[in-house]
Rosetta silent file (secondary structure, phi, psi, omega in degrees, C-alpha in Angstrom):
SEQUENCE: MVTKQLCFLPHSIVYNSSRSKQIKRAMTKDPNKPRGKTSSYAFFVATCREEHKKKHPGTSVSFAEFSKKCSERWKTMSAKEKVKFEEMAKNDKVRYDREMKSYVPPKGAKKGKKKKDPNAPKRPPSAFFVFCSDHRPKIKEENPGISIGDIAKKLGELWATQSSKDKAPYEAKAAKLKEKYEKDIAAYRAKGGSGKSDAGKKSGPGRPAPKKAEPADDDDDDDDDDDDEEDEEDDDDDDDDD
SCORE:     score description
SCORE:     0.000 S_00000001
   1 L     0.000  150.645 -163.080   18.640   20.176  -60.748 S_00000001
   2 L   -68.289  -33.940  172.630   22.618   19.972  -60.065 S_00000001
   3 H   -44.110  -65.953 -178.428   22.192   22.624  -57.703 S_00000001
   4 H   -56.320  -21.845  175.527   20.173   20.644  -54.992 S_00000001
   5 H   -93.801   20.332  165.399   22.404   17.670  -55.064 S_00000001
   6 L  -103.800  -17.435  172.900   25.849   19.711  -53.802 S_00000001
   7 L   -68.662  101.671 -174.692   24.589   21.105  -50.385 S_00000001
   8 L  -138.259   -1.646 -171.342   26.187   17.759  -48.702 S_00000001
   9 L  -102.875  132.645  170.602   28.554   19.124  -45.831 S_00000001
  10 L   -33.659  150.223  161.692   27.924   18.944  -42.075 S_00000001
  11 L  -107.375   17.002 -168.420   27.667   22.643  -40.823 S_00000001
  12 L  -111.879    6.301  170.125   28.773   22.291  -37.371 S_00000001
  13 L  -103.206  147.875 -171.657   32.783   21.938  -37.856 S_00000001
  14 L   -96.477  140.756 -175.176   35.176   24.652  -38.533 S_00000001
  15 L   -93.476  135.560  176.602   37.082   25.181  -41.543 S_00000001
  16 L  -157.570   97.801 -177.733   40.551   25.915  -41.041 S_00000001
  17 L  -106.573  152.118  176.673   42.629   25.780  -43.944 S_00000001
  18 L   -81.442  161.425 -178.452   46.246   26.891  -43.987 S_00000001
  19 L  -113.942  -20.409 -164.223   47.024   30.111  -46.286 S_00000001
  20 H   -72.350  -11.257  165.374   50.435   30.732  -45.929 S_00000001
  21 H   -70.220  -32.246  170.657   51.511   29.555  -48.999 S_00000001
  22 H   -68.580  -41.237 -169.179   48.816   31.708  -51.263 S_00000001
  23 H   -65.133  -63.087 -173.460   49.878   34.627  -49.186 S_00000001
  24 H   -45.917  -31.935  166.176   53.390   34.292  -49.990 S_00000001
  25 H   -49.896  -76.011 -134.289   52.380   33.723  -54.106 S_00000001
  26 H   -76.343  -17.054  176.384   50.106   36.667  -53.887 S_00000001
  27 H   -65.579  -33.797 -148.470   53.283   38.896  -52.198 S_00000001
  28 H  -131.746    9.295  151.710   55.439   38.263  -54.785 S_00000001
  29 L   -41.008  160.772  152.654   53.018   37.870  -57.901 S_00000001
  30 L   -92.697  132.242 -163.382   52.684   40.188  -60.292 S_00000001
  31 L   -87.231  -20.330 -178.677   49.277   41.945  -59.858 S_00000001
  32 L   -82.766  -20.921  172.039   48.658   43.066  -63.402 S_00000001
  33 L   -56.680  130.951 -172.720   49.068   39.122  -64.780 S_00000001
  34 L   -60.771  147.859  177.010   46.022   37.708  -65.724 S_00000001
  35 L   -80.254  117.284  176.861   44.507   35.363  -63.136 S_00000001
  36 L   -20.503  126.541  170.323   45.049   31.922  -63.962 S_00000001
  37 L   -16.368   82.616 -136.545   42.986   29.414  -65.578 S_00000001
  38 L  -116.385  142.283 -170.724   40.319   27.532  -63.369 S_00000001
  39 L   -69.825  159.483  159.442   39.310   23.987  -63.957 S_00000001
  40 H   -47.205  -31.853 -178.903   35.863   22.617  -64.488 S_00000001
  41 H   -76.947  -31.029  160.984   36.284   20.867  -60.919 S_00000001
  42 H   -34.871  -78.061  160.809   37.160   24.199  -59.640 S_00000001
  43 H   -32.470  -67.816  176.649   34.106   25.787  -60.798 S_00000001
  44 H   -46.171  -60.571  178.498   32.321   22.944  -59.044 S_00000001
  45 H   -74.999  -27.900  171.825   33.726   23.041  -55.434 S_00000001
  46 H   -34.869  -67.240  167.997   33.436   27.274  -56.044 S_00000001
  47 H   -24.203  -71.890  163.337   29.953   26.275  -56.013 S_00000001
  48 H   -53.285  -32.619  168.639   29.559   24.055  -53.374 S_00000001
  49 H   -53.148  -87.670 -164.594   31.433   26.717  -51.181 S_00000001
  50 H   -67.011  -30.416 -170.438   28.838   29.581  -51.827 S_00000001
  51 H   -76.622  -35.361 -172.124   25.549   27.296  -51.624 S_00000001
  52 H   -93.260   -6.379  158.393   26.561   26.227  -48.047 S_00000001
  53 H   -72.275  -17.023  170.177   27.592   29.579  -47.061 S_00000001
  54 L   -99.125   24.452  164.150   23.894   30.544  -48.175 S_00000001
  55 L  -120.161  -47.666  169.981   22.462   27.649  -46.500 S_00000001
  56 L   -96.140   54.810 -147.657   24.478   27.698  -43.579 S_00000001
  57 L   -92.978  142.623 -158.671   25.297   31.251  -42.985 S_00000001
  58 L   128.243  -64.162 -149.408   28.010   31.780  -40.175 S_00000001
  59 L  -108.585  124.143  167.995   29.180   28.486  -39.951 S_00000001
  60 L  -139.180 -148.342 -161.007   31.515   27.057  -42.113 S_00000001
  61 L  -135.455  164.657 -165.108   33.445   23.557  -42.793 S_00000001
  62 L   -95.558  168.863 -156.617   36.868   22.001  -42.158 S_00000001
  63 H   -74.255  -36.639 -141.706   39.249   21.842  -45.597 S_00000001
  64 H   -93.761   38.488  117.347   40.352   18.340  -45.679 S_00000001
  65 H   -66.229  -59.987  140.104   36.284   17.657  -44.943 S_00000001
  66 H   -34.363  -46.803 -170.133   35.063   19.778  -47.630 S_00000001
  67 H   -82.568  -43.520  166.019   37.812   18.556  -50.238 S_00000001
  68 H   -17.238  -79.657 -176.128   36.874   14.961  -49.261 S_00000001
  69 H   -73.366  -13.505  165.684   33.332   15.347  -49.750 S_00000001
  70 H   -76.308  -67.933 -171.304   33.441   17.466  -53.150 S_00000001
  71 H   -28.746  -29.592 -151.636   36.006   14.615  -54.479 S_00000001
  72 H  -105.043  -41.153  166.012   33.573   12.296  -53.738 S_00000001
  73 H   -54.715  -55.083 -174.314   30.168   14.064  -54.899 S_00000001
  74 H   -54.344  -16.337  167.151   32.274   14.979  -58.063 S_00000001
  75 H   -88.717  -24.314 -177.962   33.105   11.466  -59.126 S_00000001
  76 L  -106.853   10.958  147.423   29.228   10.241  -59.011 S_00000001
  77 L   -78.842  153.178 -169.652   28.194   12.866  -61.220 S_00000001
  78 L   -93.784  162.818  176.369   26.932   12.079  -64.731 S_00000001
  79 H   -51.412  -44.373  178.341   28.435   13.508  -67.586 S_00000001
  80 H   -85.898  -15.158  170.888   25.537   15.937  -68.196 S_00000001
  81 H   -73.490  -36.055  174.613   25.759   17.140  -64.569 S_00000001
  82 H   -61.980  -39.556 -166.395   29.358   18.144  -65.157 S_00000001
  83 H   -59.912  -11.445 -179.866   28.772   20.471  -68.291 S_00000001
  84 H   -61.141  -38.341 -150.873   27.602   23.352  -66.708 S_00000001
  85 H   -92.491  -11.954  164.464   30.944   23.469  -64.962 S_00000001
  86 H   -56.344  -55.628 -159.143   32.915   22.091  -68.298 S_00000001
  87 H   -72.017  -22.752  164.479   31.321   24.685  -70.324 S_00000001
  88 H   -65.704  -45.908 -178.099   32.669   27.435  -67.484 S_00000001
  89 H   -71.028  -15.050  173.825   35.872   26.401  -67.570 S_00000001
  90 H   -87.621  -41.143  174.218   36.093   26.560  -71.364 S_00000001
  91 H   -54.257  -52.085 -169.486   34.859   30.109  -70.944 S_00000001
  92 H   -59.581  -62.159 -172.980   37.313   30.635  -68.556 S_00000001
  93 H   -47.762  -51.483  171.694   40.353   29.659  -70.710 S_00000001
  94 H   -37.085  -58.653 -167.453   39.283   31.696  -73.783 S_00000001
  95 H   -73.554  -15.496  172.884   39.222   34.748  -71.458 S_00000001
  96 H   -68.933  -31.526 -171.636   42.740   33.622  -69.966 S_00000001
  97 H   -72.770  -38.565  168.998   44.238   33.223  -73.443 S_00000001
  98 H   -54.195  -49.456 -172.120   43.130   36.744  -74.243 S_00000001
  99 H   -64.315  -53.206 -179.994   44.091   38.426  -71.621 S_00000001
 100 H   -71.866    3.150 -173.374   47.734   37.067  -72.030 S_00000001
 101 H   -77.422  -30.729 -177.460   47.982   37.677  -75.748 S_00000001
 102 H  -108.657  -13.505 -167.543   48.312   41.572  -74.121 S_00000001
 103 L   -67.279  123.445 -169.769   49.832   40.675  -70.841 S_00000001
 104 L  -124.334  109.978  168.031   53.876   42.284  -70.834 S_00000001
 105 L   -63.704  154.667  161.505   55.687   40.907  -67.718 S_00000001
 106 L   -69.296  161.020 -167.653   57.577   43.208  -66.079 S_00000001
 107 L   -68.624  139.996  155.036   61.421   43.543  -66.472 S_00000001
 108 L    90.096   -6.466 -179.301   63.616   41.365  -64.265 S_00000001
 109 L   -72.338  157.837 -178.342   60.614   39.159  -63.457 S_00000001
 110 L   -72.393  122.483 -179.430   61.382   35.383  -62.577 S_00000001
 111 L   -81.355  159.800 -175.174   61.158   32.877  -65.393 S_00000001
 112 L   -57.432  154.877 -179.641   59.800   29.858  -65.207 S_00000001
 113 L   -39.780  123.015  171.925   61.867   26.642  -63.280 S_00000001
 114 L   -51.569  141.708 -165.796   64.920   25.902  -65.208 S_00000001
 115 L   -78.008  112.907 -169.445   64.644   22.929  -67.587 S_00000001
 116 L   -69.699  150.939  172.862   66.372   19.897  -65.923 S_00000001
 117 L   -70.576  115.391  147.819   69.175   18.263  -67.949 S_00000001
 118 L   -35.792  -48.709  173.311   67.955   14.657  -69.076 S_00000001
 119 L   -91.302    6.600  147.430   71.701   13.237  -68.758 S_00000001
 120 L   -36.540  110.379  170.396   71.716   14.617  -65.322 S_00000001
 121 L   -16.885  154.236  149.031   72.297   11.950  -62.331 S_00000001
 122 L   -89.063  138.179 -170.037   69.050   11.215  -60.804 S_00000001
 123 L   -73.351  128.964 -178.935   69.090   12.178  -56.945 S_00000001
 124 L   -81.685  161.226 -160.836   68.879    8.462  -54.913 S_00000001
 125 L  -103.019  177.173 -145.560   66.638    7.736  -52.999 S_00000001
 126 L  -101.514  178.753 -160.302   66.335    7.723  -49.194 S_00000001
 127 H   -79.479  -26.051  169.413   65.946    4.319  -47.282 S_00000001
 128 H   -63.181  -25.506  178.183   62.291    5.170  -46.803 S_00000001
 129 H   -89.742  -29.676 -175.892   61.660    5.338  -50.545 S_00000001
 130 H   -79.355  -54.248  170.182   63.350    2.157  -51.401 S_00000001
 131 H   -39.235  -27.817 -179.735   61.346    0.461  -48.410 S_00000001
 132 H   -94.281  -38.381 -177.841   57.887    2.150  -50.295 S_00000001
 133 H   -65.296  -24.335  179.770   58.875    0.834  -53.807 S_00000001
 134 H   -78.321  -42.837 -162.947   58.742   -2.875  -52.314 S_00000001
 135 H   -94.635    0.135 -154.107   55.987   -2.331  -50.435 S_00000001
 136 H   -88.011  -42.109  179.166   53.437   -0.103  -52.286 S_00000001
 137 H   -29.632  -66.531  170.859   52.797   -2.715  -54.472 S_00000001
 138 H   -56.857  -42.292  152.496   51.438   -5.249  -51.989 S_00000001
 139 H   -56.043  -23.448  172.015   49.592   -2.143  -50.754 S_00000001
 140 H  -103.570  -10.298  170.989   47.329   -1.407  -53.479 S_00000001
 141 H   -43.327  -67.151 -133.604   46.897   -5.435  -53.905 S_00000001
 142 L   -93.908  -15.144  172.991   45.290   -5.641  -50.867 S_00000001
 143 L  -113.602  101.433 -178.859   43.377   -2.074  -50.917 S_00000001
 144 L   -89.009  134.913  178.761   41.932   -1.447  -54.671 S_00000001
 145 L    99.959  -10.960 -173.095   40.683    1.984  -55.153 S_00000001
 146 L   -52.889  164.727 -170.938   42.994    3.178  -52.177 S_00000001
 147 L  -118.178  154.006 -167.693   44.193    7.221  -52.984 S_00000001
 148 H   -66.677  -28.378  175.197   47.735    8.018  -53.239 S_00000001
 149 H   -56.343  -47.344 -159.435   47.317    9.866  -49.592 S_00000001
 150 H   -70.055  -44.518  160.693   45.901    6.987  -47.909 S_00000001
 151 H   -24.750  -70.618 -169.838   48.871    4.571  -49.724 S_00000001
 152 H   -62.467  -12.444 -175.070   51.482    7.075  -48.242 S_00000001
 153 H   -76.161  -58.962 -171.467   49.752    7.180  -44.646 S_00000001
 154 H   -65.553  -39.739  179.982   50.013    3.360  -44.464 S_00000001
 155 H   -73.903  -14.326  175.866   53.728    2.892  -45.846 S_00000001
 156 H   -92.210   -4.531  177.163   54.630    5.553  -43.397 S_00000001
 157 H  -100.426   -9.932  154.680   53.088    4.068  -40.456 S_00000001
 158 H   -40.277  -55.111 -164.829   54.730    0.008  -41.975 S_00000001
 159 H   -73.270  -29.194  177.868   57.806    1.963  -41.734 S_00000001
 160 H   -64.722  -54.383  174.151   57.517    3.671  -38.068 S_00000001
 161 L   -34.011  -32.076 -170.615   56.655   -0.335  -37.281 S_00000001
 162 L   -61.861  126.964  169.637   59.839   -1.297  -38.631 S_00000001
 163 L   -77.744  163.348 -173.233   63.009   -2.424  -36.025 S_00000001
 164 L   -84.169    7.123  157.024   66.228   -1.280  -36.884 S_00000001
 165 L   -71.450  -52.986  178.918   67.224   -4.854  -37.909 S_00000001
 166 L   -69.331  -13.145 -153.931   64.393   -4.727  -40.522 S_00000001
 167 L   -87.594  -27.654 -154.774   65.213   -1.117  -41.316 S_00000001
 168 H   -81.008  -39.813  169.126   69.264   -2.081  -42.312 S_00000001
 169 H   -21.239  -71.442 -170.945   68.275   -4.048  -45.416 S_00000001
 170 H   -71.902  -36.267  173.469   66.747   -0.462  -46.902 S_00000001
 171 H   -67.860  -60.416 -178.166   69.501    1.498  -45.468 S_00000001
 172 H   -70.272  -15.716 -178.695   72.601   -0.144  -47.127 S_00000001
 173 H   -93.562  -10.557  156.356   70.945   -0.302  -50.376 S_00000001
 174 H   -46.997  -56.391  159.553   70.425    3.561  -49.979 S_00000001
 175 H   -60.387  -25.110  160.396   73.572    3.885  -49.288 S_00000001
 176 H   -63.150  -49.897  154.294   75.142    2.203  -52.084 S_00000001
 177 H   -39.967  -55.342  174.954   72.781    4.317  -54.332 S_00000001
 178 H   -45.692  -62.753 -178.028   74.315    7.482  -52.647 S_00000001
 179 H   -23.266  -62.383 -144.322   77.634    5.996  -53.419 S_00000001
 180 H   -86.191  -36.918  167.665   77.334    5.374  -56.594 S_00000001
 181 H   -45.569  -23.704  166.547   74.983    9.137  -57.315 S_00000001
 182 H   -80.630  -23.024 -168.841   78.481   10.835  -56.107 S_00000001
 183 H   -90.679  -42.477  178.910   80.502    9.375  -58.246 S_00000001
 184 H   -82.026  -28.552  147.071   78.300    9.872  -61.631 S_00000001
 185 H   -39.055  -53.935 -172.688   77.494   13.645  -60.107 S_00000001
 186 H   -71.532  -47.903 -160.783   81.181   14.023  -60.076 S_00000001
 187 H   -65.776  -60.276  170.190   81.953   12.623  -63.433 S_00000001
 188 H   -45.063  -63.713 -152.752   78.427   14.976  -64.788 S_00000001
 189 H   -85.480   -3.981  164.125   79.984   18.077  -63.621 S_00000001
 190 H   -47.657  -54.285 -156.896   83.644   17.240  -64.859 S_00000001
 191 H   -80.104  -12.111 -179.548   82.161   17.307  -68.290 S_00000001
 192 L   117.186   -7.318  179.181   80.490   20.823  -67.797 S_00000001
 193 L    94.269   19.772 -165.656   76.996   19.567  -66.341 S_00000001
 194 L  -110.617  -32.736  179.401   76.368   18.344  -69.689 S_00000001
 195 L   102.332  -25.177 -158.844   76.931   14.389  -69.524 S_00000001
 196 L  -106.495  102.241 -174.293   79.103   15.455  -72.551 S_00000001
 197 L   -43.677  113.122  144.827   82.940   15.256  -72.564 S_00000001
 198 L   -29.016  -39.441 -160.852   85.375   18.361  -73.536 S_00000001
 199 L   -50.954  141.802 -175.333   87.887   15.461  -74.546 S_00000001
 200 L   103.033  -24.089 -166.239   89.278   15.975  -78.090 S_00000001
 201 L   -87.537  142.063 -157.804   88.438   19.480  -78.354 S_00000001
 202 L  -118.262  117.888 -175.868   91.867   21.482  -79.243 S_00000001
 203 L   -98.300  132.184  153.617   92.542   25.171  -77.370 S_00000001
 204 E  -154.082 -151.579 -175.625   95.008   27.149  -79.535 S_00000001
 205 L   -56.383  128.660 -177.444   94.992   30.741  -81.413 S_00000001
 206 L    67.216   21.218 -163.771   91.577   31.927  -81.909 S_00000001
 207 E  -146.399   83.435  174.445   90.030   29.062  -79.374 S_00000001
 208 L   -48.599  147.241  161.204   89.715   29.806  -75.738 S_00000001
 209 L   -71.212  164.402 -175.536   90.307   26.884  -73.617 S_00000001
 210 L   -67.747  159.432  172.410   87.469   25.302  -72.585 S_00000001
 211 L   -65.247  163.669  147.731   86.462   26.967  -68.643 S_00000001
 212 L   -54.986  147.147  169.931   86.372   25.039  -65.625 S_00000001
 213 L   -93.941  138.489 -179.937   83.124   23.360  -64.538 S_00000001
 214 L   -90.218 -147.717 -133.404   81.803   25.054  -61.617 S_00000001
 215 L  -135.509  155.237 -177.217   80.158   23.291  -58.931 S_00000001
 216 L   -86.571 -178.641  157.610   76.274   22.912  -59.815 S_00000001
 217 L   -71.617  141.643 -173.840   74.197   25.025  -57.327 S_00000001
 218 L   -62.472  -28.324  176.607   72.360   23.296  -54.200 S_00000001
 219 H   -64.224  -22.570  163.268   69.222   24.583  -55.628 S_00000001
 220 H   -69.730  -15.710  176.922   69.397   22.237  -58.277 S_00000001
 221 H   -73.176  -43.411 -177.309   69.831   19.162  -55.646 S_00000001
 222 H   -70.426  -35.345  174.543   66.599   20.333  -54.254 S_00000001
 223 H   -58.853  -29.146  179.722   64.733   20.558  -57.490 S_00000001
 224 H   -76.833  -22.161  164.869   65.582   17.088  -57.771 S_00000001
 225 H   -79.128  -19.267  156.753   63.961   16.202  -54.741 S_00000001
 226 H   -88.494  -24.263  153.474   60.913   17.586  -55.721 S_00000001
 227 H   -87.762    2.001  142.036   60.976   16.149  -58.864 S_00000001
 228 H   -43.757  -55.642 -179.078   61.775   12.751  -57.353 S_00000001
 229 H   -73.866  -31.651  174.713   58.351   13.439  -54.978 S_00000001
 230 H   -67.710  -42.017 -178.671   56.594   14.361  -58.376 S_00000001
 231 H   -73.671  -68.584 -154.500   57.890   11.033  -60.247 S_00000001
 232 H   -50.100  -40.941 -179.836   56.796    8.982  -57.186 S_00000001
 233 H   -62.012  -50.228  155.823   53.208   10.857  -57.495 S_00000001
 234 H   -63.037  -13.088  172.969   53.079   10.060  -61.190 S_00000001
 235 H   -79.847  -49.999  166.754   53.977    6.636  -60.828 S_00000001
 236 H   -56.725  -34.909 -156.798   50.898    6.173  -58.704 S_00000001
 237 H   -97.609   -2.517 -171.431   48.644    7.759  -60.512 S_00000001
 238 H   -97.301  -11.762  162.338   49.438    5.816  -63.981 S_00000001
 239 H   -79.259  -32.520  167.017   48.640    2.499  -61.790 S_00000001
 240 H   -46.404  -51.640 -121.508   45.615    4.154  -60.534 S_00000001
 241 H  -111.036  -43.755  165.354   44.657    4.401  -63.879 S_00000001
 242 L   -61.517    0.000    0.000   45.437    0.530  -64.872 S_00000001
């Protein structure tokens, strides 16, 4: 049975997971909104956690150790062993879709993240990210199968060992990219933030003059930072799949 193979965690270490983000989301979330879909892997992890509690009541495990062991076990499981959890995920998706059809969000509810304009200039990378772009391929080559987290750790450690002289080329390149970005974003905003110029449009009777473009909110820049990090991770995922 699959369940006999799931109990793999030491019971002498303490479970200590930060829940601040979860609490923050819970405080702002609509209590009437249907619970989100649960993946097959999430059902597997929940099963492991429950089995550990039954086998070792009153004890728990560290979040990092628990996640690592679950991930390792999931990768070694056969397709037949995963069927149970995949069926649970399918049933939960049916439940979610059914509940969402009848769900009515409250008035004034925050909508999804504003769609990013594909024409908007992309924020420039920092000196560290320029350094990462140069050294990431070598780390992957020297460490086949290395995880994204471990790659980031090695890059951080390698960057910390660089002298000011070693970092200078990356800082210079980052400065040039930043200068180019500032020029590009200024031109982008001058065109109304759409990348399309209003030149050639006439204003006259019955046609109001085009409004002067307002500076974009700082929040947009923050979103760009998040997108840059997501892009970095997506690139790593693609490389790992290859």
